[in-house]
mmCIF file of C-alpha atoms in Angstrom:
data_model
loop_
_atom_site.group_PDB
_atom_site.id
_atom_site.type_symbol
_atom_site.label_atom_id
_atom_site.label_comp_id
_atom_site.label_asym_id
_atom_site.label_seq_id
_atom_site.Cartn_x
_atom_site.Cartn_y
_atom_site.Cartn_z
ATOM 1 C CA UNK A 1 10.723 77.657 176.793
ATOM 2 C CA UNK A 2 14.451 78.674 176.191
ATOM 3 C CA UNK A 3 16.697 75.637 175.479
ATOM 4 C CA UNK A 4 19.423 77.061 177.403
ATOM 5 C CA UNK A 5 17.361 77.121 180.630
ATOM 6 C CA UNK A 6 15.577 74.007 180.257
ATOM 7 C CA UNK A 7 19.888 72.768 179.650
ATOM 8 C CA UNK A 8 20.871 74.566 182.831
ATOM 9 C CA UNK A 9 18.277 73.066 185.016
ATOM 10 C CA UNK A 10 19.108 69.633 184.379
ATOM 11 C CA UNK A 11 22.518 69.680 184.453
ATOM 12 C CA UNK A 12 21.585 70.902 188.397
ATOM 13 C CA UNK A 13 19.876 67.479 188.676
ATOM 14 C CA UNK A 14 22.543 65.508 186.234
ATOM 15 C CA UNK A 15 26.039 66.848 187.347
ATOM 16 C CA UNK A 16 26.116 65.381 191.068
ATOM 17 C CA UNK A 17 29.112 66.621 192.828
ATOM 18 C CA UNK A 18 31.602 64.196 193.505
ATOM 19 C CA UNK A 19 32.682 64.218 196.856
ATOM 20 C CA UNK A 20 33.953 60.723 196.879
ATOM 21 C CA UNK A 21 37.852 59.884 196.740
ATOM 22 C CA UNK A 22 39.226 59.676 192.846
ATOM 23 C CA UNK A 23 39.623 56.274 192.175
ATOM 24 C CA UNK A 24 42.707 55.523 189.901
ATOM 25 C CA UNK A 25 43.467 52.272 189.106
ATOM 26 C CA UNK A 26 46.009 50.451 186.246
ATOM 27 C CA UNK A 27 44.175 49.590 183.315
ATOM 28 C CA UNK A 28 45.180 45.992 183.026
ATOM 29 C CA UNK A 29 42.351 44.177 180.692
ATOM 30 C CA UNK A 30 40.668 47.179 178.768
ATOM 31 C CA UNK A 31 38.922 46.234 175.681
ATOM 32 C CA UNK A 32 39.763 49.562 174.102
ATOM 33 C CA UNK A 33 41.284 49.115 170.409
ATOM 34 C CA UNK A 34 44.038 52.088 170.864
ATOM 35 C CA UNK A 35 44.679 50.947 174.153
ATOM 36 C CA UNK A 36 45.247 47.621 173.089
ATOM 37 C CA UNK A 37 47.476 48.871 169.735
ATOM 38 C CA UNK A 38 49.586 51.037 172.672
ATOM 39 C CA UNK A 39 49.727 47.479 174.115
ATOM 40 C CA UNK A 40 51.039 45.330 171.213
ATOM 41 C CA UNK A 41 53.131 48.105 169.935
ATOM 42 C CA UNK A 42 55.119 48.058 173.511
ATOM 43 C CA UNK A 43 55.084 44.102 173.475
ATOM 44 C CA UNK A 44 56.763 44.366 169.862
ATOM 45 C CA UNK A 45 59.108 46.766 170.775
ATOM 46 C CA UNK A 46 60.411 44.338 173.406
ATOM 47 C CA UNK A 47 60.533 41.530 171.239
ATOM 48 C CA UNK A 48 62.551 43.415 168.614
ATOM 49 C CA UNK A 49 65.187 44.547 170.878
ATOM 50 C CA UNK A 50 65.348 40.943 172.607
ATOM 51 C CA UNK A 51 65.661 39.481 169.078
ATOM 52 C CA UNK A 52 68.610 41.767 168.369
ATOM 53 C CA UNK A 53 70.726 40.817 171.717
ATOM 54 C CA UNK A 54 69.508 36.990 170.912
ATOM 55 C CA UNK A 55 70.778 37.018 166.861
ATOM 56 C CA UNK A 56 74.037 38.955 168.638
ATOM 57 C CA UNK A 57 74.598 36.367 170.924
ATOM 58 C CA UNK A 58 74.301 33.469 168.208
ATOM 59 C CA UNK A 59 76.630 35.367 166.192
ATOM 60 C CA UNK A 60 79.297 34.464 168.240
ATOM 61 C CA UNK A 61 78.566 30.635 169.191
ATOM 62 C CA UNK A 62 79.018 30.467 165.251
ATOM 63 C CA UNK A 63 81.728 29.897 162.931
ATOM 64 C CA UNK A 64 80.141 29.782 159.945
ATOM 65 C CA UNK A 65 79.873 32.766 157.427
ATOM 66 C CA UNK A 66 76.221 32.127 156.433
ATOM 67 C CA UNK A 67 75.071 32.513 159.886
ATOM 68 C CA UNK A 68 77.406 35.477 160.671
ATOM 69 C CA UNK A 69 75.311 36.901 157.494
ATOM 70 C CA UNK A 70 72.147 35.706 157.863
ATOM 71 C CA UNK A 71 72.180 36.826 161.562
ATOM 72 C CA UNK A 72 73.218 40.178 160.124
ATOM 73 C CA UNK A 73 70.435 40.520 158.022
ATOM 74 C CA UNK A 74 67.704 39.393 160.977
ATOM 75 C CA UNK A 75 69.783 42.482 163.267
ATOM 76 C CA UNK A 76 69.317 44.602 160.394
ATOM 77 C CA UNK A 77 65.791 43.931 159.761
ATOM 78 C CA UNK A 78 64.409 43.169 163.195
ATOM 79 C CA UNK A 79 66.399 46.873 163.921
ATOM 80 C CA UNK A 80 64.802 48.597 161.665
ATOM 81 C CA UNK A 81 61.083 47.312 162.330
ATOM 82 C CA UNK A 82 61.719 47.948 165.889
ATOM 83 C CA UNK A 83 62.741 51.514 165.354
ATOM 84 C CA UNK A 84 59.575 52.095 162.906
ATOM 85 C CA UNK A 85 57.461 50.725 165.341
ATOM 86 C CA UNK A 86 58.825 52.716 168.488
ATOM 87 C CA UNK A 87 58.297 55.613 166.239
ATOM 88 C CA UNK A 88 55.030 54.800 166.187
ATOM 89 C CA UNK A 89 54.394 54.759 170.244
ATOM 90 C CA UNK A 90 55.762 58.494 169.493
ATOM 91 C CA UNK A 91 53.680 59.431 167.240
ATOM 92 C CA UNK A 92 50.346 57.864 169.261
ATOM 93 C CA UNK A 93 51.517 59.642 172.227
ATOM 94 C CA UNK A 94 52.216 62.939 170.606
ATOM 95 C CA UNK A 95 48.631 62.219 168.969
ATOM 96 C CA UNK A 96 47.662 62.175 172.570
ATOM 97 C CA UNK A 97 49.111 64.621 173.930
ATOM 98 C CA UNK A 98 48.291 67.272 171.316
ATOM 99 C CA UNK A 99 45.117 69.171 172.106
ATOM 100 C CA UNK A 100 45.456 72.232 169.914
ATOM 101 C CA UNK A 101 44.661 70.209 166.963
ATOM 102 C CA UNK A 102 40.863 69.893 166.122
ATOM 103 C CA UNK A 103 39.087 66.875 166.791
ATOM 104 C CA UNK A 104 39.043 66.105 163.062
ATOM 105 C CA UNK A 105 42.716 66.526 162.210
ATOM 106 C CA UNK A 106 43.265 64.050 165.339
ATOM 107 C CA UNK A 107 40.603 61.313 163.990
ATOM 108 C CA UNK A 108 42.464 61.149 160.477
ATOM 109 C CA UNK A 109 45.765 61.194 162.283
ATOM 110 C CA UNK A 110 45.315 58.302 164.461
ATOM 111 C CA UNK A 111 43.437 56.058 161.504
ATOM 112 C CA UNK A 112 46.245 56.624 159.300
ATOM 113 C CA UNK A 113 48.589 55.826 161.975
ATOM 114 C CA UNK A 114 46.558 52.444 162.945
ATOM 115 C CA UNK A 115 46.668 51.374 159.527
ATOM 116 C CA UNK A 116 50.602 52.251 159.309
ATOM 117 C CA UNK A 117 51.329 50.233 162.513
ATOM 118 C CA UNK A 118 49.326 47.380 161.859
ATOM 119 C CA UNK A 119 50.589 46.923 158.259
ATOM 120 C CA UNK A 120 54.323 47.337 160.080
ATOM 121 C CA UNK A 121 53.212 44.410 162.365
ATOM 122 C CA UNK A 122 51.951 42.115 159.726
ATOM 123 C CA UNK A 123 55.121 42.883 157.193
ATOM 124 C CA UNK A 124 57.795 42.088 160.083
ATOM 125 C CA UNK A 125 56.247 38.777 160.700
ATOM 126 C CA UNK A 126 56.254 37.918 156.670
ATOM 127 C CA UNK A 127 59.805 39.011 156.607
ATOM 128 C CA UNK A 128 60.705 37.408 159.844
ATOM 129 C CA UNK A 129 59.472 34.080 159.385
ATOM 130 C CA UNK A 130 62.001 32.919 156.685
ATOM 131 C CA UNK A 131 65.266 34.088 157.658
ATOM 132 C CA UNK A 132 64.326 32.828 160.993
ATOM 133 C CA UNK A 133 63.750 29.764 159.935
ATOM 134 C CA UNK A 134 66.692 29.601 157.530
ATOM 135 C CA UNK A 135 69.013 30.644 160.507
ATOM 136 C CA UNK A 136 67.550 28.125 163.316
ATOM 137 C CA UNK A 137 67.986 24.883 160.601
ATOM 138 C CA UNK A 138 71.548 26.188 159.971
ATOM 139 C CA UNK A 139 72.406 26.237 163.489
ATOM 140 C CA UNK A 140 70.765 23.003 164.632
ATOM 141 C CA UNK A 141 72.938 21.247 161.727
ATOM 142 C CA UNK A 142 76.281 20.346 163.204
ATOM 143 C CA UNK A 143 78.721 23.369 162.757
ATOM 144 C CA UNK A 144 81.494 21.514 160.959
ATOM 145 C CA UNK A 145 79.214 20.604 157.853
ATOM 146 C CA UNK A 146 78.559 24.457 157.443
ATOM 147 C CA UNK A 147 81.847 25.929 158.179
ATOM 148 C CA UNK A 148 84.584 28.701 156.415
ATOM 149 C CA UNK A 149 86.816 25.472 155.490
ATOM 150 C CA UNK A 150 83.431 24.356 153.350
ATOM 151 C CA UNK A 151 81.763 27.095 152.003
ATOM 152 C CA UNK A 152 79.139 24.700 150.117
ATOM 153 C CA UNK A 153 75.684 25.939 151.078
ATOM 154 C CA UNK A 154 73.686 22.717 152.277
ATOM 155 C CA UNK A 155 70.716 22.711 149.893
ATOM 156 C CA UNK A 156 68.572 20.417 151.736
ATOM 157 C CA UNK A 157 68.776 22.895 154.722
ATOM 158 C CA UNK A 158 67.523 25.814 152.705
ATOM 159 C CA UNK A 159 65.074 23.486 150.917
ATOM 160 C CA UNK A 160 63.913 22.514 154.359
ATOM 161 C CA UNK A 161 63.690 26.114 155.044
ATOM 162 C CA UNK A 162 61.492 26.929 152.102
ATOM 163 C CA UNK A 163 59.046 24.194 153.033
ATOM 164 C CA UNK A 164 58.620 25.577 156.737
ATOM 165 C CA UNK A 165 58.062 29.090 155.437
ATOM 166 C CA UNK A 166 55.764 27.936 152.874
ATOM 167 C CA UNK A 167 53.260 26.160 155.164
ATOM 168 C CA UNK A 168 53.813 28.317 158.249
ATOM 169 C CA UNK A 169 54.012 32.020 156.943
ATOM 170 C CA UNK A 170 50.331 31.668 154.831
ATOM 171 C CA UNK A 171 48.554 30.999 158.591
ATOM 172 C CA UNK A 172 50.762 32.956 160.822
ATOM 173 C CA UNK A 173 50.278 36.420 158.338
ATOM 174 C CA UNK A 174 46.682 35.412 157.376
ATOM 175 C CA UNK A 175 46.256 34.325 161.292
ATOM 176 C CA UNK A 176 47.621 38.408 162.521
ATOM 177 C CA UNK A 177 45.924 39.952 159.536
ATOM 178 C CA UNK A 178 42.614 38.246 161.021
ATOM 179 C CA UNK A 179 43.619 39.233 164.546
ATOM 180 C CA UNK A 180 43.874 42.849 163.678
ATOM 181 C CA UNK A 181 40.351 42.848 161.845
ATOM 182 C CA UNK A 182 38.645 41.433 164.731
ATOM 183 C CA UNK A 183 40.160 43.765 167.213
ATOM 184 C CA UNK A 184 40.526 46.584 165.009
ATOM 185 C CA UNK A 185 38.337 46.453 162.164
ATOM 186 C CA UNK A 186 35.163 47.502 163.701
ATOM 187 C CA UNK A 187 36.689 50.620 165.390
ATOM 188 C CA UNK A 188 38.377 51.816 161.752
ATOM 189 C CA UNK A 189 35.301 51.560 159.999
ATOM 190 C CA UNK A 190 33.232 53.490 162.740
ATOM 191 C CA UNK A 191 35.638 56.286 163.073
ATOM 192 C CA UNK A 192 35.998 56.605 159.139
ATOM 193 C CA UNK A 193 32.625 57.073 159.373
ATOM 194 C CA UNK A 194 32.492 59.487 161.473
ATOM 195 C CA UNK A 195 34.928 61.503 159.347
ATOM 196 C CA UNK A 196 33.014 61.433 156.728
ATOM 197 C CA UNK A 197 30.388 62.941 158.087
ATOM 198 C CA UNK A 198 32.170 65.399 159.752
ATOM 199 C CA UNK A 199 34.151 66.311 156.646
ATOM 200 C CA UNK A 200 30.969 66.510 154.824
ATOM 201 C CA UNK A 201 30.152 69.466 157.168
ATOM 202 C CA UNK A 202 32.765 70.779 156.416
ATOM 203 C CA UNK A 203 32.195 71.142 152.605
ATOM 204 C CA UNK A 204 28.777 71.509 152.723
ATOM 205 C CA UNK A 205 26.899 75.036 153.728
ATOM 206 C CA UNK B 1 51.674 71.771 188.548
ATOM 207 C CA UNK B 2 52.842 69.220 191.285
ATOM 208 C CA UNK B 3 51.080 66.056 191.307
ATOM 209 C CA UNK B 4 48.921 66.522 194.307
ATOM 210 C CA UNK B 5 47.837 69.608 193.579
ATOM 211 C CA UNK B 6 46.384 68.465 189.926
ATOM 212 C CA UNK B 7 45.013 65.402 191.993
ATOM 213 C CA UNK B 8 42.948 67.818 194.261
ATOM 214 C CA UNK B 9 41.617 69.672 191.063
ATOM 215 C CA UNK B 10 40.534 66.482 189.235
ATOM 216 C CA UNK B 11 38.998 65.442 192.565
ATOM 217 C CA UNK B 12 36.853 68.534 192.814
ATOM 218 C CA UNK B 13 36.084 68.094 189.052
ATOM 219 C CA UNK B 14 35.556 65.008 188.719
ATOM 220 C CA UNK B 15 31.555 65.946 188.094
ATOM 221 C CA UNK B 16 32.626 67.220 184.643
ATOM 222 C CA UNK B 17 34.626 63.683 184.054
ATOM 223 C CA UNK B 18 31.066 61.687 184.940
ATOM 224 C CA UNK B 19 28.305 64.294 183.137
ATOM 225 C CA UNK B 20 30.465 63.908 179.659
ATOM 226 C CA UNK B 21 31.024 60.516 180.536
ATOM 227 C CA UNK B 22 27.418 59.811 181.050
ATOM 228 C CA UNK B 23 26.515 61.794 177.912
ATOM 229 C CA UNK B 24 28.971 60.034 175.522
ATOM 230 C CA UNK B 25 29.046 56.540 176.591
ATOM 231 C CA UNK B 26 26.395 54.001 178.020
ATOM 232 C CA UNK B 27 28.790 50.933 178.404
ATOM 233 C CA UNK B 28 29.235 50.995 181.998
ATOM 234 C CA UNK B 29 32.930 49.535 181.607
ATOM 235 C CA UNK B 30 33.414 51.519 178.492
ATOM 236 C CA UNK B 31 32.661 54.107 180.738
ATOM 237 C CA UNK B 32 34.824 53.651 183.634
ATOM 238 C CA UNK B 33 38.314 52.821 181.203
ATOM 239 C CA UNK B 34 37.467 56.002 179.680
ATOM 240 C CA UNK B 35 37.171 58.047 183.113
ATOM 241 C CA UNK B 36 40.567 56.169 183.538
ATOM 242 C CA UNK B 37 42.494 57.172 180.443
ATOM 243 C CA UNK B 38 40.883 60.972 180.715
ATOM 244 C CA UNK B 39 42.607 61.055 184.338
ATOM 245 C CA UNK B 40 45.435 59.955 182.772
ATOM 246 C CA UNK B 41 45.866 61.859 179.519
ATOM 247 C CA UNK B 42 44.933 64.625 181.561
ATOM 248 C CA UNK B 43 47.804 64.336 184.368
ATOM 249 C CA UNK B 44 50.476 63.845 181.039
ATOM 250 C CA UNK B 45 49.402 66.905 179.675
ATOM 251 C CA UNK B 46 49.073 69.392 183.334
ATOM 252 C CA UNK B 47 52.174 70.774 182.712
ATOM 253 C CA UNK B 48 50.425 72.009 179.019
ATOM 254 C CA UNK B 49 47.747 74.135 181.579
ATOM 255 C CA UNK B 50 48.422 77.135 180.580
ATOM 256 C CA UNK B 51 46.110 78.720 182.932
ATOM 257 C CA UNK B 52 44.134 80.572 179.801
ATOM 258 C CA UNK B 53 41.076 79.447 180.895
ATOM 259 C CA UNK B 54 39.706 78.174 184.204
ATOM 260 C CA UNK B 55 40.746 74.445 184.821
ATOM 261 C CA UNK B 56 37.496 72.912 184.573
ATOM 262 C CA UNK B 57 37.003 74.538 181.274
ATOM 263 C CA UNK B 58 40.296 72.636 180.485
ATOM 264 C CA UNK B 59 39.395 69.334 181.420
ATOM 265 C CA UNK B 60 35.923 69.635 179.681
ATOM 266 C CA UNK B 61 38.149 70.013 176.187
ATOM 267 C CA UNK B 62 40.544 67.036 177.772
ATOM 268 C CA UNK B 63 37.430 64.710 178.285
ATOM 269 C CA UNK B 64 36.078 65.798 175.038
ATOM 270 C CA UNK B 65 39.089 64.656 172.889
ATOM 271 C CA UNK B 66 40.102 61.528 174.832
ATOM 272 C CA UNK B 67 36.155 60.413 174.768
ATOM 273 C CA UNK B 68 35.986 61.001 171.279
ATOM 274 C CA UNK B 69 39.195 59.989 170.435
ATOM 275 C CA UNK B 70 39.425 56.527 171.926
ATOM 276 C CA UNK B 71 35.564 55.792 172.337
ATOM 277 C CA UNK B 72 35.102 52.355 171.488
ATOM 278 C CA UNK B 73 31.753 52.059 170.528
ATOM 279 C CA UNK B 74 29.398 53.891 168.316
ATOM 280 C CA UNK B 75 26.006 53.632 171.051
ATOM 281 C CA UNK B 76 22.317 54.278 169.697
ATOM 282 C CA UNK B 77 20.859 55.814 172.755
ATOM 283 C CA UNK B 78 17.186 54.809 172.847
ATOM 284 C CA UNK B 79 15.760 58.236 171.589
ATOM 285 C CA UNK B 80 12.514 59.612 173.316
ATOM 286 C CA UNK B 81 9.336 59.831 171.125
ATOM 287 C CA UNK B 82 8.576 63.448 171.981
ATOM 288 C CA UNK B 83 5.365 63.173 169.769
ATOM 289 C CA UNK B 84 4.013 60.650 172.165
ATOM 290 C CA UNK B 85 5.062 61.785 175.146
ATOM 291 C CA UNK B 86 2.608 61.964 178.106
ATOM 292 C CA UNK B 87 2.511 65.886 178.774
ATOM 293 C CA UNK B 88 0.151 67.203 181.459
ATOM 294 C CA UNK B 89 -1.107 70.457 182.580
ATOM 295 C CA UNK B 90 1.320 70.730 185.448
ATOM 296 C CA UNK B 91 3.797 73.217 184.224
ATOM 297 C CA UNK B 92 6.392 72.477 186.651
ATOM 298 C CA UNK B 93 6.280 68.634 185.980
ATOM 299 C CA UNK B 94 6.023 69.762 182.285
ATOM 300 C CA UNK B 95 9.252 71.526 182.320
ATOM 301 C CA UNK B 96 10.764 68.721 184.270
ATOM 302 C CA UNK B 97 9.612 66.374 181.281
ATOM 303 C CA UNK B 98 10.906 68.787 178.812
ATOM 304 C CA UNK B 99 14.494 68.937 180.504
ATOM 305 C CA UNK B 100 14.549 65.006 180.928
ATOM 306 C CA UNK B 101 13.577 64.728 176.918
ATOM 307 C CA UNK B 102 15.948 67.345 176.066
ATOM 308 C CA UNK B 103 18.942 65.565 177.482
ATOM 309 C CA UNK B 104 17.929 62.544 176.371
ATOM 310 C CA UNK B 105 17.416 63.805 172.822
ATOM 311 C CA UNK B 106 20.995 65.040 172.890
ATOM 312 C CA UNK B 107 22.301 61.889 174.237
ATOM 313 C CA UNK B 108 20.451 60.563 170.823
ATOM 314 C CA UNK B 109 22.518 62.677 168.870
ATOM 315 C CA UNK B 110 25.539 61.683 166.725
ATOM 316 C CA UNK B 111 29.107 62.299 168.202
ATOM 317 C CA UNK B 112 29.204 65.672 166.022
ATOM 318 C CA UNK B 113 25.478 67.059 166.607
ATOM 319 C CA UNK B 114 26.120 66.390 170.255
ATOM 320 C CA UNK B 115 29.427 67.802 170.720
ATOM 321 C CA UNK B 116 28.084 71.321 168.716
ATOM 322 C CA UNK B 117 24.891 71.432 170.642
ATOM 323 C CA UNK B 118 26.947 70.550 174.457
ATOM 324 C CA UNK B 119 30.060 72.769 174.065
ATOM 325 C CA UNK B 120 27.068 75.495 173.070
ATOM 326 C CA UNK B 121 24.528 74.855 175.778
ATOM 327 C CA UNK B 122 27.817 74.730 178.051
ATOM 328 C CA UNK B 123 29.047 78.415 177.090
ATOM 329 C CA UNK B 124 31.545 77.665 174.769
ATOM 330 C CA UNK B 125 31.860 80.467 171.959
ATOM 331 C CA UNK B 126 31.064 79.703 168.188
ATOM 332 C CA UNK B 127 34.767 80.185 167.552
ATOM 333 C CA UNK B 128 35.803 78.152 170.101
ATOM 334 C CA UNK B 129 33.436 75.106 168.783
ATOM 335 C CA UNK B 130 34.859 75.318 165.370
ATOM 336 C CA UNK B 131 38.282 75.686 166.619
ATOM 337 C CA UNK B 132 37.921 72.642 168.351
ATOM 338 C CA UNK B 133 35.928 70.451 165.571
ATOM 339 C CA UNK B 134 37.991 71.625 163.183
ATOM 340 C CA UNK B 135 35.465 73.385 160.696
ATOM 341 C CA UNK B 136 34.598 76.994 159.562
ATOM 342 C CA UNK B 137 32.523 79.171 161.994
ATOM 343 C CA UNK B 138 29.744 80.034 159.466
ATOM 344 C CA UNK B 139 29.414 76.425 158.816
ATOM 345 C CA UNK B 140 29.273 75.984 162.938
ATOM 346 C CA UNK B 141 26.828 78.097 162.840
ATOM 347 C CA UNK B 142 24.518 77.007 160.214
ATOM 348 C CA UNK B 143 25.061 73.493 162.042
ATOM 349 C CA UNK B 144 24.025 75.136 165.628
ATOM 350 C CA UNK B 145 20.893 76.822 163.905
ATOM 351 C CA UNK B 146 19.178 73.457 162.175
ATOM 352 C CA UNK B 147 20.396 71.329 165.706
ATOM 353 C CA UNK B 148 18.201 73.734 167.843
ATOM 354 C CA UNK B 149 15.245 74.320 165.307
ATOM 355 C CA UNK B 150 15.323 70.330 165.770
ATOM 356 C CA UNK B 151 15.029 70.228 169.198
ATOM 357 C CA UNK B 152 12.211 72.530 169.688
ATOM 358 C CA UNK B 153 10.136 71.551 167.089
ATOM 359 C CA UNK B 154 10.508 67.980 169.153
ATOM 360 C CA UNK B 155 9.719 69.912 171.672
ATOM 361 C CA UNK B 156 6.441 71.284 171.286
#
């Protein structure tokens, strides 16, 4: 028996003609890892720009020059990681989008960029975390104490700082880097796998 | 393409959408986000039909790189044990058996073996297969060769 017939006849019984109406619906709670990467790359993007019109607006309910700088540095910073990670979305949807590369040029493409993005997630919240903290103390002292007239940095704020980074950054970075094993982990390992055996393929014969 | 035209072609296509579907995936919800983000990737990309090749032909490649692409899980099929398998003198029912095991000894296979042995049993050139895995046409082919000594040696 011919495997080609045998293939033909039951795709007669298999493929059943759809004659019902295309159901298209929002895909609000999918489990899928590069869905949910699309996801938490959008959310971030958000957050970065709203943390860039929030530092402007402190800026300017400040008079001191530490603030002015420190809030600089956040814009800066929170900028940049913002724009890396909207390049990013690019890239995934280019990734996407881009059916005249093979299927194993697009595998190592989107691992390497998972591991990018998710490193770019976990290094903005390590960098984050202090100079946020640093800035909120500052502002919740009263203004005069930190002001142009006395430019003598309050120790005990930035000591207070220190502490609060100290005990918070270790759980929140450890806390992500554990979030993105559990929902990512499992589908980076597979598709390496995958590569590997397809690469092997590729060398082999 | 306008929108309602490429919604009346994956409408009358959709067969292609479930048969890969069904042959990739066994998660029934797996299953269903994936018919959703194929629809999807497919209607961001209409404007790259070229009109080449039929439409169908490029969905199939669509549904192909999106399933294998974003698949979540690796499955294990449960495989068929050919060598036990009840075979009777009734030819007809025989080659219905044989059919049934065949497609469920491709839905056994791994993501690559399937995809080479599919895109083949589904008329897709040597070239084209390689093209689209992304390795040399001599190795496709020495691939192609061992995948369907396999299945008919199961097969007897």
């Amino acid at each position: 028996m011919e495997i080609e017939n045998l293939w033909s006849e039951l795709k007669c019984k298999h493929v059943k003609a759809d004659t019902g109406k295309l159901n298209v619906r929002k895909l609000r709670n999918s489990n899928n890892p590069a869905l949910k990467l699309r996801n938490s790359i959008e959310f971030n993007t958000w957050f970065g720009i709203a943390s860039i019109l929030g530092c402007i607006y402190l800026t300017f309910q400040f008079t001191s020059i530490y603030i002015y700088s420190l809030m600089l540095i956040l814009i800066i910073q929170s900028g940049y990681f913002t724009w890396r990670l909207y390049q990013s979305k690019l890239e995934f949807e280019k990734l996407s989008q881009n059916w005249d590369q093979s299927i194993i040029q697009a595998l190592q493409t989107q691992i390497k960029l998972f591991k990018k993005t998710i490193k770019l997630l976990e290094l903005r919240s390590l960098l984050f975390m202090p100079l946020g903290y640093l800035a909120g103390l500052m502002m919740l002292y009263d203004k005069n104490s930190i002001s142009q007239n006395n430019p003598v940095i309050n120790f005990s704020v930035i000591k207070s700082a220190i502490v609060l980074s100290l005990i918070t950054m270790p759980i929140l970075y450890f806390g992500l880097k554990l979030f993105h094993k559990i929902s990512f982990g499992k589908y980076i390992e597979e598709t390496e796998a995958t590569l590997i055996e397809w690469e092997d393929v590729t060398h082999n014969n | 393409m306008t929108d309602s035209e490429f919604l009346c072609l994956i409408n009358s296509n959709q067969a292609t959408i479930n048969y890969l579907l069904n042959l990739y995936v066994q998660d029934k919800i797996e299953k269903e986000d994936l018919k959703q983000e194929i629809i999807y990737q497919a209607w961001k990309g209409k404007d790259k039909f070229l009109q080449k090749s039929s439409f169908n032909t490029w969905l199939y490649k669509v549904c192909l790189y999106t399933i294998l692409t974003f698949k979540r899980k690796n499955e294990k099929f449960i495989k068929i044990n050919l060598e036990n398998a009840d075979l009777n003198n009734n030819s007809e029912e025989l080659n219905n058996d044989n059919a049934e095991q065949l497609y469920q000894y491709i839905r056994g296979l791994n993501p690559l073996n399937k995809t080479i042995i599919t895109m083949h049993l589904d008329g897709f050139t040597n070239q084209e297969i390689a093209e689209f895995i992304g390795i040399k046409t001599n190795n496709l082919k020495v691939k192609l060769h061992r995948i369907k000594e396999n299945i008919k040696l199961n097969l007897k």
